Amino acid sequence: MTSDTSSISTPSDPPEASSTSSEPPMDLSLPSSSPSEPTSDARPNLIDIPENLQVRLKPEGDKLLLILPPDAEQTKSPIGFSWNEVWQQFKQQLSARERFWQPNSAVYLMVGDRLLDNRQLQAIADELSDLQLQLRWVYTSRRQTAVVAATAGYSVEQQTAAAPIAKPTTAAPSMEEPLYVQMTLRSGTEIRHNGTVVVLGDLNPGSSVIAAGDILVWGRLRGVAHAGCKGDSRCLILALQLEPTQIRIADFVARAPETPPAHYHPEVAYVSPKRTIRIARASDFQRPEWENQA
Amino acid sequence: MARIIVITSGKGGVGKTTTTANLGMALAKRRRKVVVVDADFGLRNLDLLLGLENRVVYTAVEVLAGQCRLEQALVKDKRFNNLALLPAAQNRTKEAVTPDQMKQLVNALARVYEYILIDCPAGIEMGFQNAIAAAKEAVIVTTPEISAVRDADRVIGLLEANNVKQIQLLINRIKPAMVQANDMMSVADVQEILAVKLLGVIPDDEKVIVSTNKGEPLVLSETPSQAGTAFDNVVRRLEGEPVPFMDLTVRDEGLLSRLRRILSNRA
Ligand SMILES: Nc1ncnc2c1ncn2[C@@H]1O[C@H](COP(=O)(O)OP(=O)(O)OP(=O)(O)O)[C@@H](O)[C@H]1O
Ligand SMILES: [Mg+2]
């Protein structure tokens, strides 16, 4: 069993696809801007993936951590989520990753300073037990939630608000174990992972995967894929059928050609030494030689 | 066991209410005990399409508030007494009911009726959550437009996450001539993205609008129409009959008619 940090969500505003002038079919690069002039508005921002941005299920040894993001109403921060959104994410996580934990794993629920009422807690417990998972511990910084959880018969640890709830273990490593997802990502679904992502299924238009490492799609990639989102331009995007809305590697961006090719082959997208995103047939692909660069 | 089917789409105006009214009526014609539930609180339409507006006295909200019994709120159809409508409140918003309350209502109905069709509002917010809460099956309505298909895809994802696993697709307002000219997505194009079972294809048909205005679903009409037949076929498929899909290609003329056309053009 691997330990990983990942999240699946359904964001309300999908990232806007930037457009560029048309290019020859095999070169999907933007008009290149040299690295020293970071002016081009088409270059995507590098993305950090904070620990508690979305609902996350994280196997850790023989237990499973279920980490909830902060509440939209309490945190003034825009990354807060309403209960409804949290619930959707939670269910999606469960259905996409069903095979990733042993039955009867104990679940440790980390709610931070989100308030949970009895019904919400019960809903989570019911859903987990449908999958033979048992809610055991509730970690909260709110007295109210601690009382609710204790009354419902769970072990409770009340932490001070300042304690980093989402980090029960040591600090997250710079890159985590690959995340394997077996589902078709439908419109509105987003996966963010601080490592490599493997999708067994399609990325439909309107979905996106944002990964600090590589992105491998055993299926059709028609949504948005952002590999090396923390800045590693050696990352790759591989797909059986690459017809993306947009692909990004580190801070490079490219979109599919206007006219789709008649046939698709497994392909690899990479950043060439000329610093543009290029696409090669998987069978022809050789990793470019990189001079040492950050 | 009652079949509880939500008619939903994501995008607005693609024909959910039209579909609910026609399927409900067509099932009633087949002597099924059917109740159609309007879950579009605040923007109710289903009573209009069924021509039952003037008979609405109570709504789901009064039932939940204990101001009337469920039975009193049900409007029985005047043409088929095995068809009933549970109206939505017009003066309330989507937040007026909760998913749990919706489940209560629907489960009570499920004890009496064979089919419960729930007309879902557009969007994916509270109204959608309410409408799908009790559903066991879903009919996704989409038009062959990229935005409608995108929203349908999103909704399918949400349904799957909410354990509504039996999902079928209804493509509405196909214009065969446009498809043939490559100006409209084809059935195959839509299916390729959504990858769920196809339940039916309804052509774009002016008669739908006429029937809407009359409060008389097309499937009741004496004069057959393409859309009406297509809705009838959908119901037969729902009931498990294998019905071939209608040929909607623009008259792929036989030799004879082609000759006739060429000759008449000469004339
Ligand atoms: N097959 C069709 N051919 C022609 N017009 C149609 C067809 N289906 C629906 N319409 C028309 O499209 C309009 C919208 O239909 P309807 O109200 O059923 O959509 P809806 O999805 O319920 O909308 P809302 O999201 O607002 O609830 C109506 O005017 C209806 O008459
Ligand atoms: Mg409607």
XYZ file of C-alpha atoms and ligand atoms in Angstrom:
593
model
C 0.000 0.000 0.000
C 1.381 3.332 -0.983
C 1.170 6.538 0.884
C 0.120 9.459 -1.163
C -1.443 12.844 -1.077
C -3.873 13.634 -3.758
C -7.173 15.153 -4.350
C -10.020 15.133 -6.732
C -12.415 18.003 -6.897
C -14.976 19.657 -9.015
C -13.916 23.275 -9.181
C -16.395 25.968 -10.006
C -14.138 27.846 -12.386
C -12.152 25.633 -14.701
C -8.860 27.186 -15.717
C -9.221 29.300 -18.763
C -7.576 27.930 -21.849
C -5.300 30.412 -23.450
C -5.109 30.414 -27.173
C -2.223 30.952 -29.504
C -1.706 31.307 -33.201
C -1.909 28.114 -35.191
C 1.190 26.029 -35.538
C 2.233 23.112 -37.689
C 0.514 19.957 -36.482
C 3.400 18.248 -34.733
C 4.759 21.259 -32.938
C 2.272 22.442 -30.383
C 4.410 25.150 -28.962
C 3.571 28.709 -28.247
C 5.447 31.479 -29.948
C 8.500 31.071 -27.831
C 9.490 33.700 -25.376
C 12.900 33.399 -23.916
C 13.015 32.500 -20.246
C 14.471 35.868 -19.403
C 11.338 37.688 -20.426
C 8.479 36.281 -18.436
C 6.015 38.662 -19.999
C 3.913 36.411 -22.190
C 0.477 36.209 -20.640
C 0.000 32.757 -22.065
C 2.495 31.169 -19.701
C 0.795 29.339 -16.916
C 1.636 29.965 -13.335
C 3.528 27.347 -11.493
C 1.250 25.693 -9.049
C 1.920 24.595 -5.573
C -0.391 21.954 -4.210
C -1.183 22.805 -0.624
C -1.948 19.919 1.674
C -5.501 20.783 2.485
C -6.777 22.253 -0.738
C -9.304 19.521 -1.402
C -10.776 16.486 0.246
C -8.041 13.904 0.413
C -7.808 10.245 1.190
C -4.376 9.229 2.192
C -3.478 5.678 3.054
C -0.914 5.563 5.809
C 0.162 2.140 6.903
C -2.938 0.210 7.790
C -5.021 3.301 8.327
C -6.604 5.783 6.041
C -6.509 9.521 6.629
C -9.514 11.452 5.420
C -8.644 15.130 5.351
C -11.286 17.787 4.839
C -10.507 21.256 3.457
C -11.406 24.364 5.444
C -14.913 25.741 5.530
C -15.798 28.524 3.100
C -17.758 30.399 5.722
C -15.176 30.330 8.481
C -12.008 30.891 6.570
C -12.115 34.071 4.640
C -9.834 32.347 2.182
C -11.272 31.600 -1.254
C -10.145 27.988 -1.050
C -12.781 27.153 1.533
C -15.482 24.703 0.575
C -19.131 24.374 1.504
C -20.348 21.102 2.947
C -22.000 20.242 -0.344
C -18.767 20.609 -2.259
C -16.888 18.642 0.350
C -19.460 15.899 0.090
C -19.175 15.711 -3.712
C -15.395 15.540 -3.553
C -15.525 12.888 -0.884
C -17.835 10.663 -2.921
C -15.779 11.123 -6.042
C -12.612 10.216 -4.193
C -14.234 7.091 -2.904
C -15.476 5.929 -6.277
C -12.244 6.642 -8.125
C -9.974 4.936 -5.668
C -11.976 2.073 -4.346
C -9.241 -0.468 -4.733
C -6.644 1.439 -2.842
C -7.204 0.401 0.661
C -7.614 -2.785 2.549
C -11.106 -3.581 3.733
C -11.710 -2.782 7.374
C -9.051 -0.100 7.436
C -9.555 2.332 10.258
C -10.276 5.829 9.060
C -8.846 8.868 10.795
C -10.926 11.891 9.966
C -9.048 15.192 10.051
C -11.516 18.049 10.030
C -9.329 20.912 11.216
C -11.451 23.867 12.184
C -14.383 22.891 10.006
C -17.537 22.456 12.054
C -19.230 19.112 11.566
C -22.680 18.400 12.876
C -24.039 15.045 13.833
C -25.732 14.391 10.502
C -22.643 15.216 8.489
C -20.490 12.989 10.628
C -23.033 10.203 10.348
C -23.195 10.631 6.566
C -19.432 10.239 6.320
C -19.412 7.212 8.590
C -22.250 5.549 6.636
C -20.566 6.110 3.328
C -17.316 4.688 4.642
C -18.947 1.649 6.125
C -20.598 0.892 2.777
C -17.042 0.327 1.581
C -16.070 -1.656 4.643
C -14.150 1.215 6.102
C -14.518 2.146 9.721
C -14.482 5.631 11.054
C -12.456 5.506 14.289
C -10.784 8.762 15.125
C -11.857 12.337 14.631
C -9.222 15.045 14.838
C -10.662 18.502 15.264
C -9.707 21.871 16.643
C -13.306 22.751 17.411
C -14.794 21.902 20.772
C -18.261 21.638 19.294
C -17.199 19.078 16.721
C -15.223 17.166 19.323
C -18.367 16.871 21.445
C -20.454 15.733 18.490
C -17.902 13.089 17.558
C -17.437 11.845 21.105
C -21.190 11.610 21.609
C -21.436 9.549 18.444
C -18.911 7.163 19.919
C -15.739 7.973 18.044
C -12.333 8.529 19.521
C -11.582 12.185 19.452
C -8.484 14.232 19.538
C -9.020 17.908 19.996
C -6.104 19.909 18.775
C -5.347 23.552 19.225
C -6.392 25.682 16.305
C -2.813 26.537 15.544
C -1.723 22.924 15.111
C -1.303 21.916 11.522
C -4.171 19.462 11.434
C -3.497 18.178 7.988
C 0.017 17.127 8.840
C -0.119 14.316 11.306
C 3.175 12.970 10.056
C 6.390 14.649 9.086
C 6.420 17.386 6.488
C 5.289 16.278 3.045
C 8.120 15.078 0.854
C 8.904 17.188 -2.181
C 7.322 14.599 -4.449
C 4.938 11.876 -3.417
C 4.208 8.358 -4.587
C 2.386 8.155 -7.934
C -1.376 8.429 -7.801
C -3.258 5.799 -9.733
C -6.834 6.650 -10.693
C -9.135 4.269 -12.413
C -12.006 6.307 -13.785
C -13.047 8.457 -16.663
C -12.614 12.037 -15.592
C -15.773 13.743 -16.664
C -16.218 17.460 -17.195
C -15.638 19.412 -14.002
C -13.411 16.851 -12.337
C -9.959 17.961 -11.363
C -7.128 15.928 -9.939
C -4.228 17.592 -8.224
C -1.374 15.541 -6.988
C 2.024 16.287 -5.660
C 3.667 13.624 -7.815
C 3.019 11.564 -10.924
C -0.549 10.743 -11.936
C -1.622 7.638 -13.829
C -5.154 7.601 -15.213
C -6.688 4.393 -16.437
C -9.554 5.943 -18.352
C -10.230 9.045 -20.408
C -9.849 12.714 -19.574
C -12.992 14.181 -21.050
C -13.144 17.785 -22.233
C -13.603 20.033 -19.219
C -11.585 17.856 -16.852
C -8.048 18.465 -15.725
C -5.070 16.833 -14.100
C -2.439 18.950 -12.404
C 0.599 17.014 -11.289
C 3.982 17.876 -9.907
C 5.379 14.894 -11.824
C 4.458 13.148 -15.084
C 0.962 12.437 -16.347
C 0.219 9.092 -17.985
C -3.190 8.539 -19.510
C -4.108 5.069 -20.607
C -6.984 6.374 -22.647
C -7.913 9.554 -24.437
C -6.617 12.828 -23.140
C -9.106 15.485 -24.147
C -9.089 17.758 -21.135
C -6.289 19.845 -19.669
C -3.102 18.241 -18.390
C -0.439 20.145 -16.485
C 2.675 18.123 -15.716
C 5.586 19.405 -13.672
C 3.312 22.024 -12.253
C 5.905 23.063 -9.700
C 8.380 23.919 -12.404
C 10.094 20.740 -13.543
C 10.123 21.019 -17.313
C 11.562 17.529 -17.694
C 8.164 16.105 -16.892
C 6.224 14.279 -19.578
C 2.632 13.826 -20.613
C 1.853 10.481 -22.218
C -1.459 9.364 -23.661
C -2.797 6.653 -25.907
C -4.678 9.344 -27.722
C -3.511 12.884 -27.236
C -6.178 15.356 -28.259
C -6.035 17.770 -25.355
C -7.830 21.023 -24.867
C -4.490 22.215 -23.613
C -1.337 20.772 -22.195
C 1.142 22.442 -19.919
C 4.519 21.323 -18.754
C 6.111 23.459 -16.058
C 5.446 26.958 -17.336
C 5.095 26.034 -20.984
C 1.729 25.758 -22.611
C 0.444 24.313 -25.856
C -2.869 23.474 -27.332
C -4.002 20.965 -29.890
C -3.760 21.804 -33.570
C -6.842 23.273 -35.206
C -7.322 20.293 -37.449
C -7.154 17.021 -35.602
C -5.063 14.321 -37.249
C -6.834 11.465 -38.975
C -5.147 8.815 -36.850
C -3.998 8.788 -33.311
C -1.002 6.982 -31.924
C 0.277 6.814 -28.417
C 2.198 10.041 -27.991
C 4.484 11.832 -25.597
C 4.540 15.551 -24.967
C 7.766 17.016 -23.659
C 9.662 20.250 -23.505
C 12.376 20.250 -26.127
C 15.801 21.771 -25.560
C 14.519 24.631 -27.717
C 12.116 25.266 -24.896
C 8.874 24.547 -26.634
C 6.413 21.764 -26.048
C 6.780 19.085 -28.678
C 4.875 15.912 -29.365
C 6.462 12.667 -30.474
C 5.049 9.284 -31.212
C 5.660 7.114 -28.234
C 7.504 4.634 -30.419
C 9.936 7.302 -31.614
C 10.347 9.185 -28.401
C 13.715 9.710 -26.852
C 14.185 11.853 -23.825
C 15.904 15.047 -24.859
C 19.326 15.779 -23.454
C 19.007 18.518 -20.942
C 21.798 20.839 -20.118
C 21.693 21.384 -16.428
C 18.945 23.847 -15.845
C 16.637 24.497 -12.998
C -40.506 -2.249 -7.049
C -41.088 1.304 -8.221
C -38.704 2.740 -10.743
C -37.487 6.125 -9.603
C -36.047 8.026 -12.533
C -34.676 11.550 -12.517
C -34.709 13.492 -15.792
C -31.724 15.793 -15.693
C -29.271 17.655 -17.926
C -27.086 20.276 -16.298
C -27.780 22.820 -18.996
C -31.113 24.583 -19.022
C -33.727 24.538 -21.734
C -32.688 21.307 -23.410
C -36.036 19.570 -22.910
C -36.138 17.969 -19.455
C -39.667 19.074 -18.698
C -40.879 18.211 -22.186
C -39.358 14.768 -21.786
C -40.828 14.215 -18.323
C -44.307 15.184 -19.528
C -44.158 12.957 -22.594
C -42.660 9.948 -20.876
C -45.144 10.272 -18.032
C -48.063 10.486 -20.406
C -46.814 7.661 -22.635
C -46.341 5.399 -19.616
C -49.840 6.281 -18.423
C -51.196 5.338 -21.863
C -49.638 1.947 -21.286
C -51.635 1.722 -18.058
C -48.689 2.179 -15.765
C -49.256 3.904 -12.458
C -47.117 6.986 -12.880
C -46.396 10.035 -10.810
C -44.367 12.900 -12.209
C -42.635 15.032 -9.618
C -41.757 18.627 -10.363
C -38.492 19.278 -8.552
C -38.021 22.662 -10.159
C -39.054 24.742 -7.153
C -39.528 28.369 -8.026
C -39.662 27.759 -11.784
C -42.246 25.077 -12.120
C -43.393 24.174 -15.610
C -44.468 20.574 -15.567
C -48.069 21.382 -14.603
C -48.267 23.692 -17.614
C -46.987 21.127 -20.065
C -49.456 18.599 -18.759
C -52.296 21.099 -18.876
C -52.872 20.708 -15.165
C -51.927 24.153 -13.937
C -55.404 25.215 -12.934
C -55.863 22.160 -10.771
C -52.857 22.663 -8.530
C -53.972 23.386 -4.959
C -51.172 22.185 -2.719
C -47.531 21.539 -3.451
C -44.721 19.432 -2.051
C -43.821 22.223 0.352
C -47.238 22.146 2.048
C -46.947 18.386 2.358
C -43.592 18.710 4.066
C -44.870 21.475 6.310
C -47.686 19.192 7.397
C -50.311 21.535 6.001
C -51.835 18.836 3.851
C -51.541 15.145 3.177
C -49.427 13.893 0.264
C -52.538 12.535 -1.380
C -54.170 15.943 -1.349
C -51.268 17.548 -3.147
C -51.267 15.017 -5.968
C -53.068 16.271 -9.051
C -54.728 13.437 -10.940
C -54.668 13.739 -14.690
C -58.072 14.198 -16.258
C -57.245 12.000 -19.263
C -55.601 9.140 -17.404
C -56.400 8.708 -13.753
C -53.350 6.494 -13.333
C -51.165 9.571 -13.917
C -50.543 12.052 -11.143
C -48.441 15.159 -10.683
C -46.768 16.303 -7.497
C -46.371 20.028 -8.104
C -43.486 22.160 -6.910
C -44.042 25.396 -5.067
C -43.796 28.362 -7.346
C -43.286 30.908 -4.596
C -40.340 29.190 -2.931
C -36.702 28.720 -3.859
C -34.673 25.557 -4.294
C -33.600 25.809 -0.670
C -37.172 25.293 0.498
C -36.634 21.530 0.694
C -33.710 19.283 1.574
C -32.515 16.094 -0.101
C -33.753 14.098 2.891
C -37.228 15.563 2.650
C -37.270 14.821 -1.042
C -36.355 11.223 -0.287
C -39.212 10.970 2.198
C -41.713 12.218 -0.348
C -40.492 9.994 -3.143
C -40.275 6.914 -0.970
C -43.847 7.462 0.124
C -44.885 7.696 -3.521
C -42.903 4.570 -4.343
C -45.283 2.532 -2.217
C -48.163 3.319 -4.570
C -46.762 4.064 -8.004
C -44.819 1.955 -10.495
C -42.947 4.863 -12.051
C -41.770 8.047 -10.421
C -40.348 10.546 -12.890
C -38.581 13.514 -11.354
C -38.203 16.669 -13.431
C -34.880 18.147 -12.352
C -34.086 21.863 -12.531
C -31.097 23.069 -14.552
C -27.780 23.480 -12.779
C -25.932 21.374 -10.250
C -26.794 23.198 -7.057
C -29.340 22.522 -4.345
C -32.243 21.900 -6.718
C -30.250 19.245 -8.521
C -29.181 17.653 -5.240
C -32.811 17.468 -4.175
C -33.983 16.018 -7.455
C -31.417 13.230 -7.546
C -31.524 12.381 -3.841
C -34.094 9.621 -4.172
C -33.402 8.547 -7.741
C -32.277 5.064 -8.657
C -31.988 5.770 -12.365
C -31.354 8.805 -14.506
C -32.237 9.922 -17.983
C -29.731 12.493 -19.177
C -31.228 14.892 -21.687
C -28.886 16.745 -23.972
C -29.054 18.560 -27.251
C -26.333 17.947 -29.816
C -24.421 21.066 -28.810
C -20.996 21.143 -27.310
C -22.036 23.106 -24.225
C -25.007 20.878 -23.450
C -22.883 17.763 -23.882
C -20.190 19.175 -21.629
C -22.736 19.863 -18.898
C -24.273 16.435 -19.379
C -20.854 14.888 -18.886
C -20.415 16.796 -15.656
C -23.821 15.721 -14.428
C -23.109 12.078 -15.250
C -19.978 12.331 -13.128
C -21.968 13.775 -10.228
C -24.657 11.113 -10.556
C -22.063 8.369 -10.510
C -20.527 9.870 -7.397
C -23.984 9.887 -5.808
C -24.572 6.231 -6.512
C -27.055 6.722 -9.324
C -25.411 4.170 -11.543
C -28.087 3.346 -14.069
C -27.805 6.234 -16.473
C -29.272 6.474 -19.951
C -28.997 9.135 -22.590
C -31.668 10.956 -24.521
C -30.519 13.227 -27.314
C -33.102 15.884 -28.046
C -33.607 18.322 -30.914
C -31.513 16.559 -33.510
C -31.754 18.175 -36.915
C -30.852 15.468 -39.393
C -30.217 17.892 -42.231
C -27.709 19.825 -40.152
C -26.007 16.664 -39.006
C -25.626 15.574 -42.569
C -24.150 18.910 -43.539
C -21.698 18.443 -40.665
C -23.091 21.517 -38.963
C -24.343 19.654 -35.916
C -22.915 16.982 -33.685
C -24.229 13.574 -34.610
C -25.628 10.988 -32.234
C -22.335 9.129 -32.516
C -20.352 12.269 -31.644
C -22.390 12.772 -28.486
C -22.229 9.139 -27.492
C -18.515 9.040 -27.985
C -17.993 11.604 -25.264
C -20.670 10.578 -22.809
C -20.289 6.827 -23.141
C -23.593 5.878 -21.548
C -26.391 3.784 -22.987
C -28.544 5.517 -25.581
C -32.226 5.530 -24.694
C -33.541 7.605 -27.545
C -33.117 10.330 -30.102
C -35.829 12.971 -30.458
C -35.833 15.086 -33.597
C -36.349 18.805 -33.460
C -40.022 19.184 -34.191
C -42.234 22.288 -34.218
C -45.100 20.178 -33.010
C -43.372 19.995 -29.625
C -43.849 23.715 -29.183
C -47.465 23.560 -30.341
C -48.184 20.782 -27.864
C -46.464 22.698 -25.074
C -48.747 25.622 -25.630
C -51.811 23.397 -25.612
C -50.797 21.631 -22.415
C -51.102 18.346 -24.215
C -47.974 16.195 -24.531
C -47.268 15.108 -28.099
C -47.671 11.431 -27.329
C -51.413 12.106 -26.881
C -51.884 13.604 -30.303
C -54.065 11.752 -32.781
C -51.942 12.781 -35.721
C -48.592 11.034 -35.467
C -45.459 13.131 -35.301
C -41.799 12.170 -35.448
C -41.058 13.503 -31.990
C -44.170 11.873 -30.537
C -43.237 8.503 -31.991
C -39.685 8.928 -30.738
C -40.982 9.545 -27.187
C -43.224 6.476 -27.478
C -40.204 4.451 -28.510
C -38.240 5.744 -25.538
C -40.921 4.491 -23.205
C -40.988 1.099 -24.861
C -37.221 0.869 -24.414
C -37.597 1.933 -20.793
C -39.924 -0.993 -20.374
C -37.383 -3.331 -21.838
C -38.709 -3.740 -25.356
C -35.971 -3.726 -27.968
C -37.050 -0.999 -30.362
C -34.813 -0.084 -33.276
C -33.805 3.556 -33.473
C -35.806 5.647 -35.902
C -34.149 6.429 -39.164
C -33.679 10.155 -38.946
C -31.408 10.585 -41.922
C -32.684 13.112 -44.372
C -34.605 11.208 -46.901
C -32.042 8.869 -48.333
C -34.193 8.679 -51.383
C -34.855 5.549 -53.299
C -34.113 5.512 -56.965
C -37.718 6.144 -57.832
C -38.129 9.299 -55.792
C -34.782 10.578 -56.940
C -35.846 10.119 -60.528
C -39.111 11.803 -59.790
C -37.312 14.766 -58.257
C -34.938 15.082 -61.164
C -37.824 14.921 -63.567
C -39.865 17.449 -61.669
C -36.878 19.771 -61.578
C -36.723 19.517 -65.326
C -40.317 20.422 -65.657
N -37.671 18.091 -29.755
C -37.982 19.390 -29.695
N -38.274 20.091 -30.794
C -38.602 21.407 -30.733
N -38.650 22.113 -29.595
C -38.350 21.487 -28.449
C -38.001 20.104 -28.428
N -37.767 19.759 -27.135
C -37.945 20.869 -26.403
N -38.308 21.918 -27.170
C -38.585 23.292 -26.715
O -37.481 23.752 -25.962
C -37.913 24.590 -24.900
C -37.342 24.099 -23.578
O -37.909 22.852 -23.241
P -38.114 22.386 -21.733
O -38.843 23.428 -20.964
O -38.655 21.020 -21.779
O -36.600 22.358 -21.266
P -36.037 22.171 -19.796
O -34.763 21.414 -19.948
O -37.073 21.604 -18.902
O -35.750 23.669 -19.370
P -35.341 24.208 -17.895
O -33.895 23.894 -17.735
O -35.605 25.683 -17.979
O -36.216 23.498 -16.903
C -39.437 24.560 -24.920
O -39.883 25.725 -25.555
C -39.749 23.341 -25.753
O -40.969 23.487 -26.441
Mg -37.819 22.363 -16.976
